[in-house]
Amino acid sequence: MPRPIEALIHPCALEHNLRIMRRHAGDARLWAVVKADAYGHGIERVYAGLQGADGLALLDLEEAERVRALGWRGPVLLLEGCFEPRDLELCSRLNLWHAVHCNEQIDWLATHKTNVPHQVFLKMNSGMNRLGFAAPAFRTAWSRLNALPQVDDIGLMTHFSDADALRLGQDGIAQQLAIFAQITADLPGHRSLANSAAILRHATRALSNVADDGVGERLSVAADWVRAGVALYGGSPDYPEHSLTHWDIQPAMTLRSRLVATQQLKTGDTVGYGSQYTAQAEMRIGIVACGYADGYPRHAAGSNDHGTPVLVDGVRTRLVGRVSMDMLAVDLEPVRAAGRNTEIGADVTLWGHGPHQSQLSIDEVAHAAGTIGYELMCALSRRVPVRIDG
Ligand SMILES: *Cc1c(COP(=O)(O)O)cnc(C)c1O
């Protein structure tokens, strides 16, 4: 028998989460962000669940080829644009839309030979200071692009640094929103601003702006296109302020395994490397076939003061001791108290959906490990077999 660990991908959860994000985004079209191999879920595995999106957004040209190979004919957006001039050939061939965030990318376009002009999104640096043109370079870049025969429509995009929280103690997006609105006020083109956090928290806020042709249409933060990532996969972008349940979002990935051993501890016995956990009384612990080589975070808390939640046969318990490469230990006392299975072979849910309608959000596990759900999803290890649920 193979080692009992596996990951499950839930297409129904992806569909559900897509519906929820659409509800928040109003009339805006929705890019399902499938970068980083669909946040670790696998592009091919999420494709069925996310087919209802209006477009797929990603970074890697190899991933763009994969979504075309799956038969996706809709828009594909390269969120960081091209990395070198010859990437434009693939953009032309696969009809990829691409972000333009620096002058070099405009230079490359200017010398690119193509019969079909490209749809681009000009990226504004409104304060994140990662990619994009700040004012006034943004207007100059727009004029340069607008003069190129290689360019068809020019969309306008920016990215918020603090859509999930306050920014320096103030409203998280107000300043960037104002900058974007001001610089783009009289420019035509589709707007795209919102990631998951902005969609869930700010989508209906007014972007006081004048849209196409100065018609005076009032846009919201959802604007013309939203870019939904982590929430589609069942991560709350602003945990711990709001949980999955608050947003009515479901885990799209379950990581589960089984007990492969149990130990009876006496008072004073310690568990695992570094003896981080000391039994305060007699207790039973279970050893789970899951470790950091599977992508479970090694920094997940397992001391006497701080534990990380784990489900055993659907009962919530906690990690005890340090996570090792292939194993971790859990407290079986709450499971025994609930009258559920504490024997070798018992079902263990590291995150996602468990038996008896139980659920454990990846955000909670991440939080107890000093990280975010995004990182854990993306870090699922290659050695973990992945199945599609249903
Ligand atoms: C990754 C990414 C997103 C999606 O962000 P989430 O927080 O996962 O929703 C949106 N826009 C850009 C530019 C990105 O790189």
Coordinates of C-alpha atoms in Angstrom, one line a residue, residues 72-233:
W72 CA -9.4 27.4 -23.7
R73 CA -10.3 29.9 -26.4
G74 CA -11.2 32.8 -24.2
P75 CA -8.9 35.6 -23.1
V76 CA -5.6 34.8 -21.5
L77 CA -3.7 37.6 -19.7
L78 CA 0.0 37.5 -18.9
L79 CA 0.0 39.5 -15.6
E80 CA 3.6 40.5 -15.9
G81 CA 3.8 40.7 -19.6
C82 CA 6.7 39.5 -21.6
F83 CA 10.1 38.7 -20.1
E84 CA 12.0 38.9 -23.4
P85 CA 11.3 40.1 -27.0
R86 CA 10.7 36.6 -28.4
D87 CA 7.8 36.0 -25.9
L88 CA 5.8 38.3 -28.2
E89 CA 5.8 35.7 -30.9
L90 CA 4.0 33.3 -28.5
C91 CA 1.6 36.1 -27.6
S92 CA 0.8 36.6 -31.3
R93 CA 0.5 32.9 -32.0
L94 CA -1.7 32.0 -28.9
N95 CA -3.5 35.3 -28.9
L96 CA -2.4 36.2 -25.4
W97 CA -3.2 39.6 -23.8
H98 CA -0.3 40.9 -21.9
A99 CA 0.5 43.5 -19.3
V100 CA 3.0 46.2 -20.2
H101 CA 4.8 47.5 -17.1
C102 CA 8.1 49.0 -18.4
N103 CA 9.5 50.9 -21.4
E104 CA 11.6 47.9 -22.5
Q105 CA 8.3 46.0 -23.1
I106 CA 7.1 48.8 -25.3
D107 CA 10.5 48.8 -27.2
W108 CA 10.1 45.1 -27.9
L109 CA 6.5 45.6 -29.1
A110 CA 7.6 48.4 -31.5
T111 CA 9.9 46.0 -33.3
H112 CA 7.6 43.0 -33.2
K113 CA 6.2 41.7 -36.4
T114 CA 2.6 40.6 -36.2
N115 CA -0.5 40.6 -38.4
V116 CA -2.8 40.8 -35.5
P117 CA -2.5 43.8 -33.1
H118 CA -2.2 42.8 -29.5
Q119 CA -4.6 43.6 -26.6
V120 CA -2.5 44.9 -23.8
F121 CA -3.0 46.1 -20.2
L122 CA -0.9 49.1 -19.3
K123 CA 0.1 48.7 -15.7
M124 CA 0.2 51.6 -13.3
N125 CA 2.4 51.8 -10.3
S126 CA -0.1 53.5 -8.0
G127 CA 1.9 52.9 -4.8
M128 CA 2.8 49.2 -4.6
N129 CA 6.2 49.9 -6.1
R130 CA 6.6 46.5 -7.7
L131 CA 5.6 46.8 -11.4
G132 CA 4.3 49.5 -13.5
F133 CA 4.6 53.2 -14.6
A134 CA 4.1 55.9 -12.0
A135 CA 2.6 59.2 -13.1
P136 CA 3.5 61.0 -15.3
A137 CA 5.4 58.2 -17.1
F138 CA 2.1 56.3 -17.3
R139 CA 0.6 58.9 -19.7
T140 CA 3.8 58.9 -21.8
A141 CA 3.7 55.1 -22.0
W142 CA 0.1 55.2 -23.0
S143 CA 0.8 57.6 -25.9
R144 CA 3.7 55.4 -27.0
L145 CA 1.5 52.3 -27.0
N146 CA -1.3 54.1 -28.7
A147 CA 0.9 55.0 -31.6
L148 CA 2.0 51.5 -32.3
P149 CA 0.4 49.5 -35.1
Q150 CA 1.2 46.3 -33.0
V151 CA -1.3 47.4 -30.3
D152 CA -5.0 47.2 -30.5
D153 CA -6.9 48.1 -27.3
I154 CA -5.0 49.4 -24.2
G155 CA -6.5 48.3 -20.9
L156 CA -5.5 50.1 -17.7
M157 CA -4.6 48.1 -14.6
T158 CA -3.1 48.6 -11.2
H159 CA -2.7 46.5 -8.1
F160 CA -3.4 47.3 -4.4
S161 CA -0.9 46.7 -1.7
D162 CA -3.4 46.7 1.1
A163 CA -6.8 45.7 -0.1
D164 CA -6.9 43.1 2.7
A165 CA -6.4 45.6 5.6
L166 CA -5.6 49.1 6.5
R167 CA -2.6 50.8 4.9
L168 CA -0.4 52.6 7.4
G169 CA -3.4 52.8 9.7
Q170 CA -5.7 54.3 7.1
D171 CA -8.1 53.1 4.5
G172 CA -6.3 50.3 2.6
I173 CA -7.0 51.4 -1.0
A174 CA -8.1 55.0 -1.0
Q175 CA -4.8 56.5 -1.9
Q176 CA -4.0 54.2 -4.7
L177 CA -7.6 54.4 -6.0
A178 CA -7.4 58.2 -6.1
I179 CA -4.1 58.1 -8.0
F180 CA -5.4 55.6 -10.5
A181 CA -8.6 57.6 -11.0
Q182 CA -6.9 60.9 -11.4
I183 CA -4.3 59.7 -13.9
T184 CA -6.7 57.6 -16.0
A185 CA -9.7 60.0 -15.9
D186 CA -9.7 60.9 -19.6
L187 CA -8.2 57.7 -21.0
P188 CA -10.3 55.1 -22.8
G189 CA -10.0 51.4 -22.2
H190 CA -11.0 48.7 -19.8
R191 CA -10.0 49.1 -16.2
S192 CA -8.8 46.3 -13.9
L193 CA -7.9 46.9 -10.3
A194 CA -9.3 44.3 -7.9
N195 CA -7.7 41.1 -6.5
S196 CA -9.7 38.8 -4.2
A197 CA -9.4 41.1 -1.2
A198 CA -10.5 44.1 -3.1
I199 CA -13.4 42.2 -4.7
L200 CA -14.7 40.9 -1.3
R201 CA -14.1 44.1 0.7
H202 CA -14.3 47.0 -1.8
A203 CA -15.9 45.9 -5.1
T204 CA -18.9 48.2 -5.0
R205 CA -16.9 51.3 -3.9
A206 CA -17.0 54.1 -6.5
L207 CA -14.0 54.7 -8.6
S208 CA -14.9 58.3 -9.4
N209 CA -13.7 58.2 -12.9
V210 CA -14.8 58.9 -16.4
A211 CA -14.9 55.8 -18.6
D212 CA -14.8 55.3 -22.3
D213 CA -15.3 58.4 -24.4
G214 CA -15.9 60.6 -21.4
V215 CA -19.4 59.5 -21.2
G216 CA -19.3 60.1 -17.4
E217 CA -20.1 56.5 -16.4
R218 CA -19.2 55.9 -12.8
L219 CA -17.1 52.9 -12.3
S220 CA -16.7 50.9 -9.1
V221 CA -13.6 49.2 -7.8
A222 CA -14.7 46.1 -9.6
A223 CA -14.4 48.2 -12.8
D224 CA -14.5 46.2 -16.1
W225 CA -12.4 43.2 -15.0
V226 CA -11.6 41.7 -11.6
R227 CA -8.7 39.4 -11.0
A228 CA -9.7 36.7 -8.5
G229 CA -7.1 34.4 -7.2
V230 CA -6.9 32.9 -3.7
A231 CA -10.6 33.2 -2.9
L232 CA -11.4 30.9 -5.9
Y233 CA -9.2 28.2 -4.2

